[in-house]
């Protein structure tokens, strides 16, 4: 019979994935802190709902202060101190992001929304490190890497009111070249971690074209191969914008905080850029690649958060089922419920393997710049599959956890309903299921990433299964364009399941 | 290409199910009222969250007043006036409950929680009519059947703090015989429609035994066959308790209102029965049958509400998809999303057929008293399948609707997140999926209800499919008890899908 | 013994002030509506707290919709239908504003915040009528005078983030002449009735000077006498700005709604004027006079609202005291409490007289344009005295009402604490006590308005009292400037009390 | 010109009242903690509103857990650690309560509601120490005197739903003698600090009489003189009830938390005593004396809290006035506002003197038991005067502070409106102004306490003022009973003002 108890701790469940002792110690301390203090804080922050925004101080000066309770800031800073940002940068050139995602995992087991600030901070630090001019790095990077309470946060602001998938068409924020800096004007509509000290911002340099209105996805990777230096797909560039101008004034304004169903421990808002000072990251014509690189990082964070939340939902359901008695025994001992737990536990193990592989692949490619290697495209396909599949798992487990709780599951007093509210963002941000499927389709079509995947999986796969799915995909790729797109769902889901199950077998 | 637009109106979607013109007219008026006034009220009630309970007036007198805004009461009364209770009783002996469920359907399309007061009022009126002493009927029934604002509401209070599935063990409310009435004492933990003027209440007459602690489900139907008049399975009886005593004092107390994730338009609370006056319904030893009969009625209401909410979630997603533009066209025109809509629309049609058949079967059996006919057991199996399958559909469609909305889907300002919050109660109340499966299993085992079902479906079924599932079930029923229970999920789901699809083909 | 029962109804208390039967009938209907429906709505609106602002519809289009419940709009429109705006305009040239203020009075007895929309609508209609170009009147005035639900609302937006008293220095909104209209840019910080279809807006025409930084008050009336046509005190002009541009787009934006301690039935917000179309009212150089005229109207509304709220607080305290028993009798029968009621009732009668006189004086001067008559200055002094004195009364009575309720007084479930929350705005908006005193001082100094007041009061006054206070004031006016200002409080309070008591004697 | 800056710190303002250095050090540390951490926590707790009550854990076990955020508990425990309870008990027999009230003062400057838990804990510890049987003291007192986080809290529960002034008539909680303990049954309606581990509870021993229904006040002190051992005025006794029974079960139940306008940092609730175990304190027939002794302690706490809150309201107004600019200078430099600050500062100094004298008098009498000395009656009169006068001051200063803030004063984002919400409880709990006046009247009538007061004040008083007020009082005491009561307000207010001003002169 399965050892379901390993569900109760994120580190126990991750188990021997964590090979290095010097990683395990801070992770264990971090998990202990959550149990001793963080859980109660997190529950209180969720219960308090959307915080207020104090736009002006009482003398009428604009301040845009987010009124979280003090405990929130303590909880938030704890992860930075544990090393969610500074650790990956501490090892010099052979940097691995694993420790970032492991800390994300532990975080999201306890507070699924709190992973977001860490993830977007990393998605700010990495492009600054990779693409920032030396003096820009010197000025800003040390703030992001601090190990104490004075640490700065990052944020990634792309989406505008007309929607997030089709950035090429919908970004209306403009960037004007003003010599040593750029001047940004526009509104960002879903601005996560909205009070951050630094943000990377997608904007359209004056004179750059809008996306030609064809094609299906944001993914411009294929265009890159053909690209000439003078061509800017989608016309976007990526900028770094600090919260305060050089003269100490606010450099952007928070119009309001969004009232969300979940993830209340990350403040999401609307941002107004009004002659905001910003600095170009990388080459102007690479903008969309940099945006997608940033999305790679946060997408993997989403995967880690999804698996962690799925685990948490099962863990709480297990605790409930062990304590609740019906028909003379605890309900975990009822055969049907027991079976359901075991099936979900097995799925969770598959998800863990898929997550881990995605992190490893990212570690191999995250320092690449255009033009990218084949490995990069393999990573992209796996990330699309994993993002889609793990987020779905998180939602379904959270839903099922509520059912296990029965009537208790819908009461705001207890945790079960929270996990569903938290989970629902996971399939949505960093790209909806539709986007994962369509972008996954594209990288298969254009890069034949599925072939690389099958080669990658072959040593561990059931060969007949592998051949079957491989044939289905080849066949599908020969369909007419409309039908290829329309029918992608089931094949994509099966490919994800196959990949996860095969990877789980690998270990 | 599918006519998705029929999703936008409940009556358009139900279409020719409604045969009689005298039903259609009030239904149309009712739907029109919802569009003109009800939708805005419903949205405001949901937004306002859990209402306050004013336990005492300012002079210190206990009053237990639920502080909904005035508009709430207007919205609530509108359905009663439309005939959700009085119409089925207006036709005398050949009464059909169809009009009740049709009005529920329209209600739940606009406000999934508001169906509950109507359903529990019906679940109060029916046993009063079937089992109440003549003078009890004379005193109370007319109040429930009023057609104006003075109408009384009903409620069904069974569950206590230790849980709802195993009533036999968990009901600790006692009933003491006091001549012309009974005196109840105990606490009810999930009391829906908690301010109702009348409630049916499960209680344990003094001296009655607790359930023997064996077996798996609440279902005592099988015992009935062997029962002697002196045997009371589970030791429960069913009582009618008014809100006010004969002397005008409160007859029960509302301890508090529950803070729920959804269904805020039905007040759910905890009730304290303290020497509360009550009247026995039917024979004391029939208690558990009457409870299950009441559950039959509300379970069918749950089915109607689930299909209605599933429709609503699709309808709102469709509206969004028609208005949202990405990559140069509205997203409903994107092949993948279009395909997903069509697939879900087909499933919704199957669900509609399954719902309609369940209502028809109920119409054939709801006036039976123990011992029940075979038809009753067929109804029970279909109701278990339909309750399980349609609630799952409602949740999945609500979830998917949020994904279609993208980031807008998680914002409290818009409707999409509401439907998920509303939906999550549907798999839970009136019995979780686990209970539907296990009780469905039992009625197959003991009554061979699956055979009746297959005969019922045969004229419309794909014969090879029918034979295949029939064989699977027979085989499953020969497994050892533990394994039979543990493995029921997939077979039960497939049977539900098959039944729904076959019934859809019938029309 | 006093007939305290007249406290329970606003119209009973106003009694024979209302001379015309054709006024009494709609007033009575209006009060009846409040009892039958309005009170419950008002209570629910207050309990719901600050409404949400839906800035964007789900497709990302800016809409700035205020999410009050439907009942709110019904309650709001009821006063417009009763004639709070249209009635004073229905009589042609001999127009009296009495009916406006009587309806305000009844409104504020039931909902102190709801008076504000009516008052600012009147403060919009009057300058439009007095100073608007004929085609402007033709286009907009009829909307404000409608008698059905399609009526438009007005609003008066002067204050900016740096403060409201010193408009001359703090208004930074600019107006640019664009031929047939003006283009406004700036932010308004306390914008009452923020969703109004029309607003009058203070702005600074390009090129106009800021206030010279000397002196003590906003009041520029004295300057007017010396003014030449080319001189614009404070550099402000008054504009009319509609909610929608001619092309149907939003003409101003609501940045957010303020979370206020009370008056939740008027939405107060921050407004962004962004190239907003507007129309000049009157002569540009008259701006500050028009602003002050508008303030006259709303200040009298504040007076009516204060007396009404003071009455309501006493009324609720009386109801409580009649029902609450201590030491064997209802507490209203306790000698001390009875005495306190009687003293406050007498004060309330003084306040009623003061209010009524202010309304009558306004009726005599409200159609004047610069340069104003002596009567106008008399009105100003009385209005300053009455605004200060009645608002103080409202707060003190609300506070005392809470004390009468004892512990019940601080509970959000009951009404007593609401009246204090509602009352606290009354001394603040339309000018704080400090402003009333200083502006009152100025009109005494420069216009010798106190002499006019004493002549006005002489027939009814106790002559020795009159001589005493008259001498005190003359003496005070000879003090050095700093001391004159510093010591104004006690003399101003005594003058107000004397005036009120004398006027009460008149009737 | 006045040194208004001393307003900004509670300890600076108290200044040389604190003579001992060993008191000053912990007080300074405590104030520093508030500035560094406590203020932000307090603001967040207020903003979060009434906490939730988790009545049952998810398994259905009653737990009555109050869901404050973790920071609340940290803030709460900080005062206990600083010594608000343990310090006065640390000095043995010559115990002074000064340090308790000084810590209360600092607490209430920062969070007016948080004083309550400390005050009621002291009001629990003192009677336990004075009147508890030795084994009761041994079992419970050490828990209240702990210096770390494990400290227990106390609470004082007297009032029931019918009202708090007339305890003799309104207490319906019964006490049944069960040998080594008593069994209590009843409901407490305003139960401050409702989750406390220990509470003193007023209850009516079986067989004890209700109050004879005559007389005016609760005060039975006069009866005491004539009392025989067998006579129990009001029929009440005082009990100590722990939160948990000896068997670990909850010993009382929290029915709900009250939603109050202010003082959200003390949970106030309704308590159900259901066969609750309790222990008699003192002699049964002394009950009402012990209740009044407990009230003495909390009344002095109310006085300290009122002065502290009045100071805070002025301090925040001063900060605002120093930073807000109008007419070219900060508004604190405007002569009228400056004068108003100075007048209020002088009043605050009077209040400080009055508070300090009350504390000193209490120190002289708090260890007395019936029959009391003359000093005790002097203390009572001064406490009535001070409770009335300082609470009034707190409310008026908070109101005035809002006016200084102008529009900012009514916004929930800033502190000014909070102080008014907090202040309004101060005139109400521990006896309304009416009760202070009537009980003060009684102690003058029966004990001629005013004569003792005048002797006490004589060395410092203006002699003509003293003679004037003395004569007024004597005259008043000769009025007929009804008139004596009806007319007490103005004379009582003048006596309080005179007393405060004279005491201020003393230092």
Tab-separated table of N, CA and C in Angstrom, chain A residues 24 59 99 113 152 171 180 216 261 285 309 380 385 423 447 488:
chain	number	residue	atom	x	y	z
A	24	UNK	N	19.780	21.040	0.745
A	24	UNK	CA	18.755	20.489	1.610
A	24	UNK	C	18.614	21.286	2.915
A	59	UNK	N	-1.030	64.252	2.908
A	59	UNK	CA	-0.757	65.618	2.441
A	59	UNK	C	-0.988	65.768	0.944
A	99	UNK	N	17.795	25.511	-7.511
A	99	UNK	CA	17.490	25.942	-6.146
A	99	UNK	C	16.358	26.972	-6.151
A	113	UNK	N	0.199	31.638	-4.200
A	113	UNK	CA	0.344	32.960	-4.805
A	113	UNK	C	1.697	33.579	-4.563
A	152	UNK	N	15.436	44.061	-3.217
A	152	UNK	CA	14.448	44.590	-4.151
A	152	UNK	C	13.716	43.451	-4.838
A	171	UNK	N	-0.016	45.402	-27.428
A	171	UNK	CA	0.819	46.317	-26.650
A	171	UNK	C	0.794	47.697	-27.296
A	180	UNK	N	20.343	58.521	-23.074
A	180	UNK	CA	20.826	57.467	-22.178
A	180	UNK	C	19.700	56.626	-21.612
A	216	UNK	N	-1.054	32.230	-35.835
A	216	UNK	CA	-1.906	31.822	-34.725
A	216	UNK	C	-1.348	32.152	-33.357
A	261	UNK	N	-9.855	36.155	-7.322
A	261	UNK	CA	-10.431	35.031	-6.587
A	261	UNK	C	-9.384	34.366	-5.700
A	285	UNK	N	15.663	44.879	-31.605
A	285	UNK	CA	14.909	43.985	-32.493
A	285	UNK	C	14.764	42.590	-31.896
A	309	UNK	N	1.020	22.786	-5.521
A	309	UNK	CA	-0.356	22.998	-5.080
A	309	UNK	C	-1.158	21.705	-5.177
A	380	UNK	N	11.298	23.963	-25.088
A	380	UNK	CA	10.024	24.673	-25.278
A	380	UNK	C	8.856	23.699	-25.362
A	385	UNK	N	4.020	21.307	-22.769
A	385	UNK	CA	3.297	20.115	-22.308
A	385	UNK	C	3.132	20.150	-20.784
A	423	UNK	N	-5.750	27.663	-7.282
A	423	UNK	CA	-5.367	26.866	-8.450
A	423	UNK	C	-5.817	27.498	-9.758
A	447	UNK	N	9.989	23.080	-35.849
A	447	UNK	CA	11.286	22.616	-35.347
A	447	UNK	C	11.335	21.099	-35.218
A	488	UNK	N	-6.139	19.637	-31.997
A	488	UNK	CA	-4.889	19.428	-31.273
A	488	UNK	C	-5.090	18.964	-29.827
